[in-house]
Amino acid sequence: MSGEYHGWDEEGDHWRFADVVGRPHGESVFLIEDFGGETSPRQALSAIMSAMAQFQERIEVVKSDCNTRLIEKLKEASMLRVADIHLGDDEYWGILGVQTKSPPKKQPWWKFW
């Protein structure tokens, strides 16, 4: 897989990254609409990180059942920071940050010599 292209490809008015579908939403937002049915949390994180690198806009994710499951798993693993966004009847998550490595485990404050 090393050296292969891993970016979003344009398909008409939508963009695709594996099973993930997104589109530009306004002038300064890229909106991920659907992660697909069989997308793993790792693939979802890759799609988000690729969107952050490829598009210079803010990244948002539509709240849906499938998307909620993946976003919650990534939040629980401390891999993703998000903010709730409510625009009229529409609800989104705004991506605030991505943690690419697992947080370090706390070392005990005591030591034996």
PDB file of N, CA and C in Angstrom:
ATOM      1  N   MET A   1       0.812  -1.193   0.000  1.00  0.00           N
ATOM      2  CA  MET A   1       0.000   0.000   0.000  1.00  0.00           C
ATOM      3  C   MET A   1       0.855   1.257   0.000  1.00  0.00           C
ATOM      4  N   SER A   2       2.048   1.142   0.443  1.00  0.00           N
ATOM      5  CA  SER A   2       2.923   2.293   0.483  1.00  0.00           C
ATOM      6  C   SER A   2       3.168   2.805  -0.929  1.00  0.00           C
ATOM      7  N   GLY A   3       3.079   4.104  -1.106  1.00  0.00           N
ATOM      8  CA  GLY A   3       3.316   4.710  -2.405  1.00  0.00           C
ATOM      9  C   GLY A   3       2.073   4.807  -3.263  1.00  0.00           C
ATOM     10  N   GLU A   4       0.947   4.216  -2.830  1.00  0.00           N
ATOM     11  CA  GLU A   4      -0.286   4.306  -3.590  1.00  0.00           C
ATOM     12  C   GLU A   4      -0.974   5.634  -3.290  1.00  0.00           C
ATOM     13  N   TYR A   5      -1.804   6.079  -4.217  1.00  0.00           N
ATOM     14  CA  TYR A   5      -2.564   7.315  -4.040  1.00  0.00           C
ATOM     15  C   TYR A   5      -3.735   7.056  -3.111  1.00  0.00           C
ATOM     16  N   HIS A   6      -3.857   7.849  -2.084  1.00  0.00           N
ATOM     17  CA  HIS A   6      -4.963   7.729  -1.146  1.00  0.00           C
ATOM     18  C   HIS A   6      -5.603   9.095  -0.978  1.00  0.00           C
ATOM     19  N   GLY A   7      -6.407   9.502  -1.937  1.00  0.00           N
ATOM     20  CA  GLY A   7      -7.066  10.803  -1.860  1.00  0.00           C
ATOM     21  C   GLY A   7      -8.506  10.689  -2.301  1.00  0.00           C
ATOM     22  N   TRP A   8      -9.189  11.797  -2.225  1.00  0.00           N
ATOM     23  CA  TRP A   8     -10.578  11.884  -2.635  1.00  0.00           C
ATOM     24  C   TRP A   8     -10.629  12.085  -4.144  1.00  0.00           C
ATOM     25  N   ASP A   9     -11.487  11.324  -4.824  1.00  0.00           N
ATOM     26  CA  ASP A   9     -11.665  11.434  -6.273  1.00  0.00           C
ATOM     27  C   ASP A   9     -13.014  12.076  -6.569  1.00  0.00           C
ATOM     28  N   GLU A  10     -13.017  13.002  -7.529  1.00  0.00           N
ATOM     29  CA  GLU A  10     -14.240  13.705  -7.884  1.00  0.00           C
ATOM     30  C   GLU A  10     -15.090  12.839  -8.796  1.00  0.00           C
ATOM     31  N   GLU A  11     -16.374  12.740  -8.467  1.00  0.00           N
ATOM     32  CA  GLU A  11     -17.351  12.005  -9.274  1.00  0.00           C
ATOM     33  C   GLU A  11     -18.575  12.896  -9.453  1.00  0.00           C
ATOM     34  N   GLY A  12     -18.556  13.737 -10.464  1.00  0.00           N
ATOM     35  CA  GLY A  12     -19.657  14.680 -10.673  1.00  0.00           C
ATOM     36  C   GLY A  12     -19.623  15.761  -9.617  1.00  0.00           C
ATOM     37  N   ASP A  13     -20.724  15.924  -8.891  1.00  0.00           N
ATOM     38  CA  ASP A  13     -20.779  16.954  -7.842  1.00  0.00           C
ATOM     39  C   ASP A  13     -20.398  16.392  -6.469  1.00  0.00           C
ATOM     40  N   HIS A  14     -20.055  15.103  -6.408  1.00  0.00           N
ATOM     41  CA  HIS A  14     -19.634  14.474  -5.155  1.00  0.00           C
ATOM     42  C   HIS A  14     -18.184  14.026  -5.260  1.00  0.00           C
ATOM     43  N   TRP A  15     -17.595  13.736  -4.119  1.00  0.00           N
ATOM     44  CA  TRP A  15     -16.236  13.208  -4.035  1.00  0.00           C
ATOM     45  C   TRP A  15     -16.304  11.874  -3.330  1.00  0.00           C
ATOM     46  N   ARG A  16     -15.383  10.956  -3.644  1.00  0.00           N
ATOM     47  CA  ARG A  16     -15.398   9.624  -3.055  1.00  0.00           C
ATOM     48  C   ARG A  16     -14.005   9.253  -2.568  1.00  0.00           C
ATOM     49  N   PHE A  17     -13.966   8.652  -1.379  1.00  0.00           N
ATOM     50  CA  PHE A  17     -12.753   8.077  -0.795  1.00  0.00           C
ATOM     51  C   PHE A  17     -13.134   6.677  -0.354  1.00  0.00           C
ATOM     52  N   ALA A  18     -12.800   5.655  -1.144  1.00  0.00           N
ATOM     53  CA  ALA A  18     -13.231   4.265  -0.928  1.00  0.00           C
ATOM     54  C   ALA A  18     -14.761   4.245  -0.894  1.00  0.00           C
ATOM     55  N   ASP A  19     -15.387   3.872   0.236  1.00  0.00           N
ATOM     56  CA  ASP A  19     -16.852   3.852   0.336  1.00  0.00           C
ATOM     57  C   ASP A  19     -17.423   5.149   0.897  1.00  0.00           C
ATOM     58  N   VAL A  20     -16.569   6.098   1.237  1.00  0.00           N
ATOM     59  CA  VAL A  20     -16.987   7.342   1.880  1.00  0.00           C
ATOM     60  C   VAL A  20     -17.335   8.368   0.810  1.00  0.00           C
ATOM     61  N   VAL A  21     -18.458   9.080   1.008  1.00  0.00           N
ATOM     62  CA  VAL A  21     -18.926  10.069   0.046  1.00  0.00           C
ATOM     63  C   VAL A  21     -19.004  11.430   0.724  1.00  0.00           C
ATOM     64  N   GLY A  22     -18.531  12.462   0.029  1.00  0.00           N
ATOM     65  CA  GLY A  22     -18.585  13.828   0.546  1.00  0.00           C
ATOM     66  C   GLY A  22     -18.771  14.813  -0.590  1.00  0.00           C
ATOM     67  N   ARG A  23     -18.922  16.088  -0.214  1.00  0.00           N
ATOM     68  CA  ARG A  23     -19.093  17.143  -1.211  1.00  0.00           C
ATOM     69  C   ARG A  23     -18.766  18.481  -0.581  1.00  0.00           C
ATOM     70  N   PRO A  24     -18.407  19.463  -1.413  1.00  0.00           N
ATOM     71  CA  PRO A  24     -18.242  20.814  -0.888  1.00  0.00           C
ATOM     72  C   PRO A  24     -19.611  21.338  -0.428  1.00  0.00           C
ATOM     73  N   HIS A  25     -19.615  22.044   0.671  1.00  0.00           N
ATOM     74  CA  HIS A  25     -20.855  22.580   1.244  1.00  0.00           C
ATOM     75  C   HIS A  25     -20.611  24.057   1.546  1.00  0.00           C
ATOM     76  N   GLY A  26     -21.030  24.921   0.677  1.00  0.00           N
ATOM     77  CA  GLY A  26     -20.724  26.336   0.838  1.00  0.00           C
ATOM     78  C   GLY A  26     -19.314  26.609   0.354  1.00  0.00           C
ATOM     79  N   GLU A  27     -18.794  27.763   0.717  1.00  0.00           N
ATOM     80  CA  GLU A  27     -17.471  28.162   0.257  1.00  0.00           C
ATOM     81  C   GLU A  27     -16.326  27.612   1.098  1.00  0.00           C
ATOM     82  N   SER A  28     -16.572  27.363   2.380  1.00  0.00           N
ATOM     83  CA  SER A  28     -15.456  27.015   3.256  1.00  0.00           C
ATOM     84  C   SER A  28     -15.642  25.714   4.033  1.00  0.00           C
ATOM     85  N   VAL A  29     -16.513  24.829   3.542  1.00  0.00           N
ATOM     86  CA  VAL A  29     -16.775  23.586   4.271  1.00  0.00           C
ATOM     87  C   VAL A  29     -16.769  22.415   3.292  1.00  0.00           C
ATOM     88  N   PHE A  30     -16.086  21.322   3.677  1.00  0.00           N
ATOM     89  CA  PHE A  30     -16.215  20.055   2.967  1.00  0.00           C
ATOM     90  C   PHE A  30     -17.020  19.147   3.867  1.00  0.00           C
ATOM     91  N   LEU A  31     -18.131  18.625   3.350  1.00  0.00           N
ATOM     92  CA  LEU A  31     -19.090  17.858   4.143  1.00  0.00           C
ATOM     93  C   LEU A  31     -18.996  16.379   3.788  1.00  0.00           C
ATOM     94  N   ILE A  32     -18.685  15.541   4.776  1.00  0.00           N
ATOM     95  CA  ILE A  32     -18.712  14.097   4.587  1.00  0.00           C
ATOM     96  C   ILE A  32     -20.135  13.645   4.884  1.00  0.00           C
ATOM     97  N   GLU A  33     -20.788  13.107   3.837  1.00  0.00           N
ATOM     98  CA  GLU A  33     -22.198  12.756   3.958  1.00  0.00           C
ATOM     99  C   GLU A  33     -22.425  11.351   4.480  1.00  0.00           C
ATOM    100  N   ASP A  34     -21.616  10.383   4.023  1.00  0.00           N
ATOM    101  CA  ASP A  34     -21.873   8.996   4.378  1.00  0.00           C
ATOM    102  C   ASP A  34     -20.568   8.217   4.383  1.00  0.00           C
ATOM    103  N   PHE A  35     -20.324   7.473   5.461  1.00  0.00           N
ATOM    104  CA  PHE A  35     -19.130   6.640   5.552  1.00  0.00           C
ATOM    105  C   PHE A  35     -19.334   5.271   4.910  1.00  0.00           C
ATOM    106  N   GLY A  36     -20.534   4.944   4.486  1.00  0.00           N
ATOM    107  CA  GLY A  36     -20.790   3.625   3.893  1.00  0.00           C
ATOM    108  C   GLY A  36     -21.099   2.616   4.973  1.00  0.00           C
ATOM    109  N   GLY A  37     -21.669   1.504   4.562  1.00  0.00           N
ATOM    110  CA  GLY A  37     -22.137   0.509   5.526  1.00  0.00           C
ATOM    111  C   GLY A  37     -21.051  -0.296   6.203  1.00  0.00           C
ATOM    112  N   GLU A  38     -19.975  -0.614   5.518  1.00  0.00           N
ATOM    113  CA  GLU A  38     -18.960  -1.516   6.052  1.00  0.00           C
ATOM    114  C   GLU A  38     -17.648  -0.813   6.392  1.00  0.00           C
ATOM    115  N   THR A  39     -17.668   0.482   6.533  1.00  0.00           N
ATOM    116  CA  THR A  39     -16.451   1.235   6.821  1.00  0.00           C
ATOM    117  C   THR A  39     -16.053   1.044   8.277  1.00  0.00           C
ATOM    118  N   SER A  40     -14.782   0.746   8.511  1.00  0.00           N
ATOM    119  CA  SER A  40     -14.272   0.581   9.874  1.00  0.00           C
ATOM    120  C   SER A  40     -13.893   1.959  10.430  1.00  0.00           C
ATOM    121  N   PRO A  41     -13.751   2.065  11.754  1.00  0.00           N
ATOM    122  CA  PRO A  41     -13.305   3.338  12.328  1.00  0.00           C
ATOM    123  C   PRO A  41     -11.954   3.784  11.773  1.00  0.00           C
ATOM    124  N   ARG A  42     -11.072   2.843  11.503  1.00  0.00           N
ATOM    125  CA  ARG A  42      -9.759   3.178  10.950  1.00  0.00           C
ATOM    126  C   ARG A  42      -9.890   3.786   9.548  1.00  0.00           C
ATOM    127  N   GLN A  43     -10.771   3.209   8.708  1.00  0.00           N
ATOM    128  CA  GLN A  43     -11.008   3.750   7.372  1.00  0.00           C
ATOM    129  C   GLN A  43     -11.671   5.119   7.450  1.00  0.00           C
ATOM    130  N   ALA A  44     -12.587   5.291   8.404  1.00  0.00           N
ATOM    131  CA  ALA A  44     -13.236   6.588   8.578  1.00  0.00           C
ATOM    132  C   ALA A  44     -12.218   7.651   8.977  1.00  0.00           C
ATOM    133  N   LEU A  45     -11.306   7.293   9.880  1.00  0.00           N
ATOM    134  CA  LEU A  45     -10.257   8.225  10.290  1.00  0.00           C
ATOM    135  C   LEU A  45      -9.350   8.571   9.111  1.00  0.00           C
ATOM    136  N   SER A  46      -9.025   7.590   8.280  1.00  0.00           N
ATOM    137  CA  SER A  46      -8.206   7.845   7.091  1.00  0.00           C
ATOM    138  C   SER A  46      -8.913   8.798   6.135  1.00  0.00           C
ATOM    139  N   ALA A  47     -10.215   8.613   5.958  1.00  0.00           N
ATOM    140  CA  ALA A  47     -10.980   9.503   5.074  1.00  0.00           C
ATOM    141  C   ALA A  47     -10.986  10.930   5.612  1.00  0.00           C
ATOM    142  N   ILE A  48     -11.156  11.086   6.921  1.00  0.00           N
ATOM    143  CA  ILE A  48     -11.160  12.420   7.536  1.00  0.00           C
ATOM    144  C   ILE A  48      -9.792  13.074   7.403  1.00  0.00           C
ATOM    145  N   MET A  49      -8.732  12.316   7.687  1.00  0.00           N
ATOM    146  CA  MET A  49      -7.381  12.879   7.593  1.00  0.00           C
ATOM    147  C   MET A  49      -7.037  13.244   6.147  1.00  0.00           C
ATOM    148  N   SER A  50      -7.464  12.433   5.203  1.00  0.00           N
ATOM    149  CA  SER A  50      -7.220  12.728   3.797  1.00  0.00           C
ATOM    150  C   SER A  50      -7.976  13.976   3.367  1.00  0.00           C
ATOM    151  N   ALA A  51      -9.209  14.133   3.838  1.00  0.00           N
ATOM    152  CA  ALA A  51      -9.992  15.330   3.517  1.00  0.00           C
ATOM    153  C   ALA A  51      -9.338  16.575   4.108  1.00  0.00           C
ATOM    154  N   MET A  52      -8.797  16.460   5.322  1.00  0.00           N
ATOM    155  CA  MET A  52      -8.128  17.598   5.944  1.00  0.00           C
ATOM    156  C   MET A  52      -6.882  17.996   5.160  1.00  0.00           C
ATOM    157  N   ALA A  53      -6.188  17.020   4.583  1.00  0.00           N
ATOM    158  CA  ALA A  53      -4.979  17.313   3.817  1.00  0.00           C
ATOM    159  C   ALA A  53      -5.308  17.830   2.416  1.00  0.00           C
ATOM    160  N   GLN A  54      -6.355  17.288   1.798  1.00  0.00           N
ATOM    161  CA  GLN A  54      -6.664  17.621   0.404  1.00  0.00           C
ATOM    162  C   GLN A  54      -7.466  18.906   0.270  1.00  0.00           C
ATOM    163  N   PHE A  55      -8.385  19.165   1.174  1.00  0.00           N
ATOM    164  CA  PHE A  55      -9.253  20.337   1.106  1.00  0.00           C
ATOM    165  C   PHE A  55      -8.846  21.304   2.202  1.00  0.00           C
ATOM    166  N   GLN A  56      -8.712  22.549   1.864  1.00  0.00           N
ATOM    167  CA  GLN A  56      -8.275  23.540   2.839  1.00  0.00           C
ATOM    168  C   GLN A  56      -9.442  24.136   3.628  1.00  0.00           C
ATOM    169  N   GLU A  57     -10.632  23.574   3.442  1.00  0.00           N
ATOM    170  CA  GLU A  57     -11.810  24.054   4.154  1.00  0.00           C
ATOM    171  C   GLU A  57     -11.955  23.333   5.494  1.00  0.00           C
ATOM    172  N   ARG A  58     -12.983  23.747   6.253  1.00  0.00           N
ATOM    173  CA  ARG A  58     -13.338  23.015   7.465  1.00  0.00           C
ATOM    174  C   ARG A  58     -13.967  21.696   7.042  1.00  0.00           C
ATOM    175  N   ILE A  59     -13.819  20.690   7.870  1.00  0.00           N
ATOM    176  CA  ILE A  59     -14.395  19.376   7.597  1.00  0.00           C
ATOM    177  C   ILE A  59     -15.547  19.153   8.561  1.00  0.00           C
ATOM    178  N   GLU A  60     -16.706  18.786   8.012  1.00  0.00           N
ATOM    179  CA  GLU A  60     -17.876  18.474   8.818  1.00  0.00           C
ATOM    180  C   GLU A  60     -18.429  17.130   8.387  1.00  0.00           C
ATOM    181  N   VAL A  61     -19.138  16.455   9.311  1.00  0.00           N
ATOM    182  CA  VAL A  61     -19.728  15.147   9.054  1.00  0.00           C
ATOM    183  C   VAL A  61     -21.214  15.227   9.378  1.00  0.00           C
ATOM    184  N   VAL A  62     -22.053  14.724   8.457  1.00  0.00           N
ATOM    185  CA  VAL A  62     -23.496  14.688   8.674  1.00  0.00           C
ATOM    186  C   VAL A  62     -23.808  13.683   9.773  1.00  0.00           C
ATOM    187  N   LYS A  63     -24.715  14.047  10.691  1.00  0.00           N
ATOM    188  CA  LYS A  63     -25.129  13.106  11.734  1.00  0.00           C
ATOM    189  C   LYS A  63     -26.155  12.146  11.147  1.00  0.00           C
ATOM    190  N   SER A  64     -25.804  10.852  11.159  1.00  0.00           N
ATOM    191  CA  SER A  64     -26.708   9.776  10.747  1.00  0.00           C
ATOM    192  C   SER A  64     -26.368   8.567  11.609  1.00  0.00           C
ATOM    193  N   ASP A  65     -27.144   7.498  11.502  1.00  0.00           N
ATOM    194  CA  ASP A  65     -26.910   6.309  12.344  1.00  0.00           C
ATOM    195  C   ASP A  65     -25.525   5.721  12.119  1.00  0.00           C
ATOM    196  N   CYS A  66     -25.165   5.498  10.861  1.00  0.00           N
ATOM    197  CA  CYS A  66     -23.859   4.898  10.543  1.00  0.00           C
ATOM    198  C   CYS A  66     -22.724   5.829  10.949  1.00  0.00           C
ATOM    199  N   ASN A  67     -22.855   7.103  10.617  1.00  0.00           N
ATOM    200  CA  ASN A  67     -21.815   8.073  10.953  1.00  0.00           C
ATOM    201  C   ASN A  67     -21.664   8.228  12.460  1.00  0.00           C
ATOM    202  N   THR A  68     -22.783   8.212  13.180  1.00  0.00           N
ATOM    203  CA  THR A  68     -22.742   8.351  14.639  1.00  0.00           C
ATOM    204  C   THR A  68     -21.941   7.218  15.267  1.00  0.00           C
ATOM    205  N   ARG A  69     -22.153   5.994  14.810  1.00  0.00           N
ATOM    206  CA  ARG A  69     -21.448   4.837  15.350  1.00  0.00           C
ATOM    207  C   ARG A  69     -19.934   5.002  15.190  1.00  0.00           C
ATOM    208  N   LEU A  70     -19.493   5.425  14.003  1.00  0.00           N
ATOM    209  CA  LEU A  70     -18.060   5.576  13.753  1.00  0.00           C
ATOM    210  C   LEU A  70     -17.462   6.750  14.519  1.00  0.00           C
ATOM    211  N   ILE A  71     -18.142   7.875  14.524  1.00  0.00           N
ATOM    212  CA  ILE A  71     -17.625   9.058  15.223  1.00  0.00           C
ATOM    213  C   ILE A  71     -17.528   8.788  16.723  1.00  0.00           C
ATOM    214  N   GLU A  72     -18.529   8.134  17.295  1.00  0.00           N
ATOM    215  CA  GLU A  72     -18.500   7.822  18.731  1.00  0.00           C
ATOM    216  C   GLU A  72     -17.336   6.896  19.078  1.00  0.00           C
ATOM    217  N   LYS A  73     -17.067   5.894  18.229  1.00  0.00           N
ATOM    218  CA  LYS A  73     -15.930   5.001  18.483  1.00  0.00           C
ATOM    219  C   LYS A  73     -14.616   5.768  18.444  1.00  0.00           C
ATOM    220  N   LEU A  74     -14.474   6.677  17.495  1.00  0.00           N
ATOM    221  CA  LEU A  74     -13.244   7.461  17.393  1.00  0.00           C
ATOM    222  C   LEU A  74     -13.102   8.436  18.556  1.00  0.00           C
ATOM    223  N   LYS A  75     -14.214   8.996  19.019  1.00  0.00           N
ATOM    224  CA  LYS A  75     -14.165   9.889  20.182  1.00  0.00           C
ATOM    225  C   LYS A  75     -13.778   9.114  21.438  1.00  0.00           C
ATOM    226  N   GLU A  76     -14.351   7.924  21.628  1.00  0.00           N
ATOM    227  CA  GLU A  76     -14.039   7.114  22.801  1.00  0.00           C
ATOM    228  C   GLU A  76     -12.572   6.706  22.831  1.00  0.00           C
ATOM    229  N   ALA A  77     -11.993   6.495  21.669  1.00  0.00           N
ATOM    230  CA  ALA A  77     -10.581   6.108  21.579  1.00  0.00           C
ATOM    231  C   ALA A  77      -9.656   7.322  21.633  1.00  0.00           C
ATOM    232  N   SER A  78     -10.202   8.506  21.836  1.00  0.00           N
ATOM    233  CA  SER A  78      -9.445   9.767  21.894  1.00  0.00           C
ATOM    234  C   SER A  78      -8.668  10.028  20.611  1.00  0.00           C
ATOM    235  N   MET A  79      -9.209   9.574  19.487  1.00  0.00           N
ATOM    236  CA  MET A  79      -8.562   9.788  18.198  1.00  0.00           C
ATOM    237  C   MET A  79      -9.139  10.992  17.455  1.00  0.00           C
ATOM    238  N   LEU A  80     -10.288  11.498  17.916  1.00  0.00           N
ATOM    239  CA  LEU A  80     -10.986  12.546  17.188  1.00  0.00           C
ATOM    240  C   LEU A  80     -11.636  13.502  18.167  1.00  0.00           C
ATOM    241  N   ARG A  81     -11.516  14.795  17.882  1.00  0.00           N
ATOM    242  CA  ARG A  81     -12.228  15.820  18.654  1.00  0.00           C
ATOM    243  C   ARG A  81     -13.234  16.471  17.719  1.00  0.00           C
ATOM    244  N   VAL A  82     -14.496  16.558  18.167  1.00  0.00           N
ATOM    245  CA  VAL A  82     -15.551  17.114  17.333  1.00  0.00           C
ATOM    246  C   VAL A  82     -16.383  18.108  18.137  1.00  0.00           C
ATOM    247  N   ALA A  83     -17.111  18.951  17.397  1.00  0.00           N
ATOM    248  CA  ALA A  83     -18.050  19.890  18.004  1.00  0.00           C
ATOM    249  C   ALA A  83     -19.401  19.710  17.326  1.00  0.00           C
ATOM    250  N   ASP A  84     -20.478  19.793  18.085  1.00  0.00           N
ATOM    251  CA  ASP A  84     -21.823  19.704  17.514  1.00  0.00           C
ATOM    252  C   ASP A  84     -22.158  20.996  16.789  1.00  0.00           C
ATOM    253  N   ILE A  85     -22.761  20.864  15.609  1.00  0.00           N
ATOM    254  CA  ILE A  85     -23.189  22.016  14.818  1.00  0.00           C
ATOM    255  C   ILE A  85     -24.652  21.809  14.465  1.00  0.00           C
ATOM    256  N   HIS A  86     -25.472  22.810  14.732  1.00  0.00           N
ATOM    257  CA  HIS A  86     -26.896  22.765  14.404  1.00  0.00           C
ATOM    258  C   HIS A  86     -27.203  23.937  13.485  1.00  0.00           C
ATOM    259  N   LEU A  87     -27.638  23.628  12.259  1.00  0.00           N
ATOM    260  CA  LEU A  87     -28.040  24.646  11.292  1.00  0.00           C
ATOM    261  C   LEU A  87     -29.478  24.364  10.887  1.00  0.00           C
ATOM    262  N   GLY A  88     -30.417  25.052  11.515  1.00  0.00           N
ATOM    263  CA  GLY A  88     -31.825  24.767  11.252  1.00  0.00           C
ATOM    264  C   GLY A  88     -32.161  23.368  11.727  1.00  0.00           C
ATOM    265  N   ASP A  89     -32.682  22.546  10.821  1.00  0.00           N
ATOM    266  CA  ASP A  89     -33.019  21.163  11.158  1.00  0.00           C
ATOM    267  C   ASP A  89     -31.847  20.210  10.936  1.00  0.00           C
ATOM    268  N   ASP A  90     -30.785  20.682  10.315  1.00  0.00           N
ATOM    269  CA  ASP A  90     -29.626  19.839  10.014  1.00  0.00           C
ATOM    270  C   ASP A  90     -28.653  19.814  11.188  1.00  0.00           C
ATOM    271  N   GLU A  91     -28.068  18.639  11.421  1.00  0.00           N
ATOM    272  CA  GLU A  91     -27.080  18.487  12.486  1.00  0.00           C
ATOM    273  C   GLU A  91     -25.810  17.885  11.906  1.00  0.00           C
ATOM    274  N   TYR A  92     -24.671  18.434  12.324  1.00  0.00           N
ATOM    275  CA  TYR A  92     -23.366  18.004  11.839  1.00  0.00           C
ATOM    276  C   TYR A  92     -22.398  17.922  13.003  1.00  0.00           C
ATOM    277  N   TRP A  93     -21.267  17.268  12.749  1.00  0.00           N
ATOM    278  CA  TRP A  93     -20.114  17.357  13.625  1.00  0.00           C
ATOM    279  C   TRP A  93     -19.064  18.163  12.895  1.00  0.00           C
ATOM    280  N   GLY A  94     -18.477  19.124  13.560  1.00  0.00           N
ATOM    281  CA  GLY A  94     -17.332  19.832  13.028  1.00  0.00           C
ATOM    282  C   GLY A  94     -16.079  19.150  13.546  1.00  0.00           C
ATOM    283  N   ILE A  95     -15.157  18.820  12.667  1.00  0.00           N
ATOM    284  CA  ILE A  95     -13.928  18.138  13.072  1.00  0.00           C
ATOM    285  C   ILE A  95     -12.954  19.178  13.603  1.00  0.00           C
ATOM    286  N   LEU A  96     -12.609  19.068  14.872  1.00  0.00           N
ATOM    287  CA  LEU A  96     -11.693  20.015  15.498  1.00  0.00           C
ATOM    288  C   LEU A  96     -10.249  19.542  15.436  1.00  0.00           C
ATOM    289  N   GLY A  97     -10.042  18.243  15.526  1.00  0.00           N
ATOM    290  CA  GLY A  97      -8.682  17.734  15.502  1.00  0.00           C
ATOM    291  C   GLY A  97      -8.650  16.220  15.431  1.00  0.00           C
ATOM    292  N   VAL A  98      -7.527  15.713  14.948  1.00  0.00           N
ATOM    293  CA  VAL A  98      -7.320  14.277  14.809  1.00  0.00           C
ATOM    294  C   VAL A  98      -6.039  13.910  15.533  1.00  0.00           C
ATOM    295  N   GLN A  99      -6.101  12.852  16.328  1.00  0.00           N
ATOM    296  CA  GLN A  99      -4.935  12.319  17.020  1.00  0.00           C
ATOM    297  C   GLN A  99      -4.474  11.106  16.239  1.00  0.00           C
ATOM    298  N   THR A 100      -3.293  11.149  15.663  1.00  0.00           N
ATOM    299  CA  THR A 100      -2.838  10.045  14.827  1.00  0.00           C
ATOM    300  C   THR A 100      -2.199   8.928  15.627  1.00  0.00           C
ATOM    301  N   LYS A 101      -1.743   9.196  16.819  1.00  0.00           N
ATOM    302  CA  LYS A 101      -1.158   8.166  17.676  1.00  0.00           C
ATOM    303  C   LYS A 101      -2.020   8.023  18.912  1.00  0.00           C
ATOM    304  N   SER A 102      -1.999   6.846  19.484  1.00  0.00           N
ATOM    305  CA  SER A 102      -2.725   6.637  20.733  1.00  0.00           C
ATOM    306  C   SER A 102      -2.111   7.504  21.816  1.00  0.00           C
ATOM    307  N   PRO A 103      -2.948   8.051  22.714  1.00  0.00           N
ATOM    308  CA  PRO A 103      -2.389   8.851  23.799  1.00  0.00           C
ATOM    309  C   PRO A 103      -1.462   8.004  24.661  1.00  0.00           C
ATOM    310  N   PRO A 104      -0.376   8.597  25.159  1.00  0.00           N
ATOM    311  CA  PRO A 104       0.558   7.815  25.978  1.00  0.00           C
ATOM    312  C   PRO A 104      -0.106   7.384  27.278  1.00  0.00           C
ATOM    313  N   LYS A 105       0.283   6.204  27.733  1.00  0.00           N
ATOM    314  CA  LYS A 105      -0.239   5.720  29.007  1.00  0.00           C
ATOM    315  C   LYS A 105       0.469   6.460  30.119  1.00  0.00           C
ATOM    316  N   LYS A 106      -0.284   6.791  31.151  1.00  0.00           N
ATOM    317  CA  LYS A 106       0.309   7.505  32.284  1.00  0.00           C
ATOM    318  C   LYS A 106       1.275   6.594  33.031  1.00  0.00           C
ATOM    319  N   GLN A 107       2.411   7.146  33.331  1.00  0.00           N
ATOM    320  CA  GLN A 107       3.394   6.424  34.131  1.00  0.00           C
ATOM    321  C   GLN A 107       3.067   6.675  35.601  1.00  0.00           C
ATOM    322  N   PRO A 108       3.298   5.713  36.434  1.00  0.00           N
ATOM    323  CA  PRO A 108       3.043   5.950  37.853  1.00  0.00           C
ATOM    324  C   PRO A 108       3.973   7.053  38.371  1.00  0.00           C
ATOM    325  N   TRP A 109       3.504   7.811  39.312  1.00  0.00           N
ATOM    326  CA  TRP A 109       4.287   8.928  39.834  1.00  0.00           C
ATOM    327  C   TRP A 109       5.361   8.463  40.809  1.00  0.00           C
ATOM    328  N   TRP A 110       5.310   7.210  41.237  1.00  0.00           N
ATOM    329  CA  TRP A 110       6.305   6.694  42.180  1.00  0.00           C
ATOM    330  C   TRP A 110       7.262   5.775  41.448  1.00  0.00           C
ATOM    331  N   LYS A 111       8.432   5.601  42.045  1.00  0.00           N
ATOM    332  CA  LYS A 111       9.462   4.725  41.493  1.00  0.00           C
ATOM    333  C   LYS A 111      10.175   4.006  42.629  1.00  0.00           C
ATOM    334  N   PHE A 112      10.653   2.811  42.319  1.00  0.00           N
ATOM    335  CA  PHE A 112      11.510   2.104  43.268  1.00  0.00           C
ATOM    336  C   PHE A 112      12.925   2.152  42.758  1.00  0.00           C
ATOM    337  N   TRP A 113      13.862   2.411  43.651  1.00  0.00           N
ATOM    338  CA  TRP A 113      15.277   2.437  43.263  1.00  0.00           C
ATOM    339  C   TRP A 113      15.967   1.222  43.728  1.00  0.00           C
TER     340      TRP A 113
END
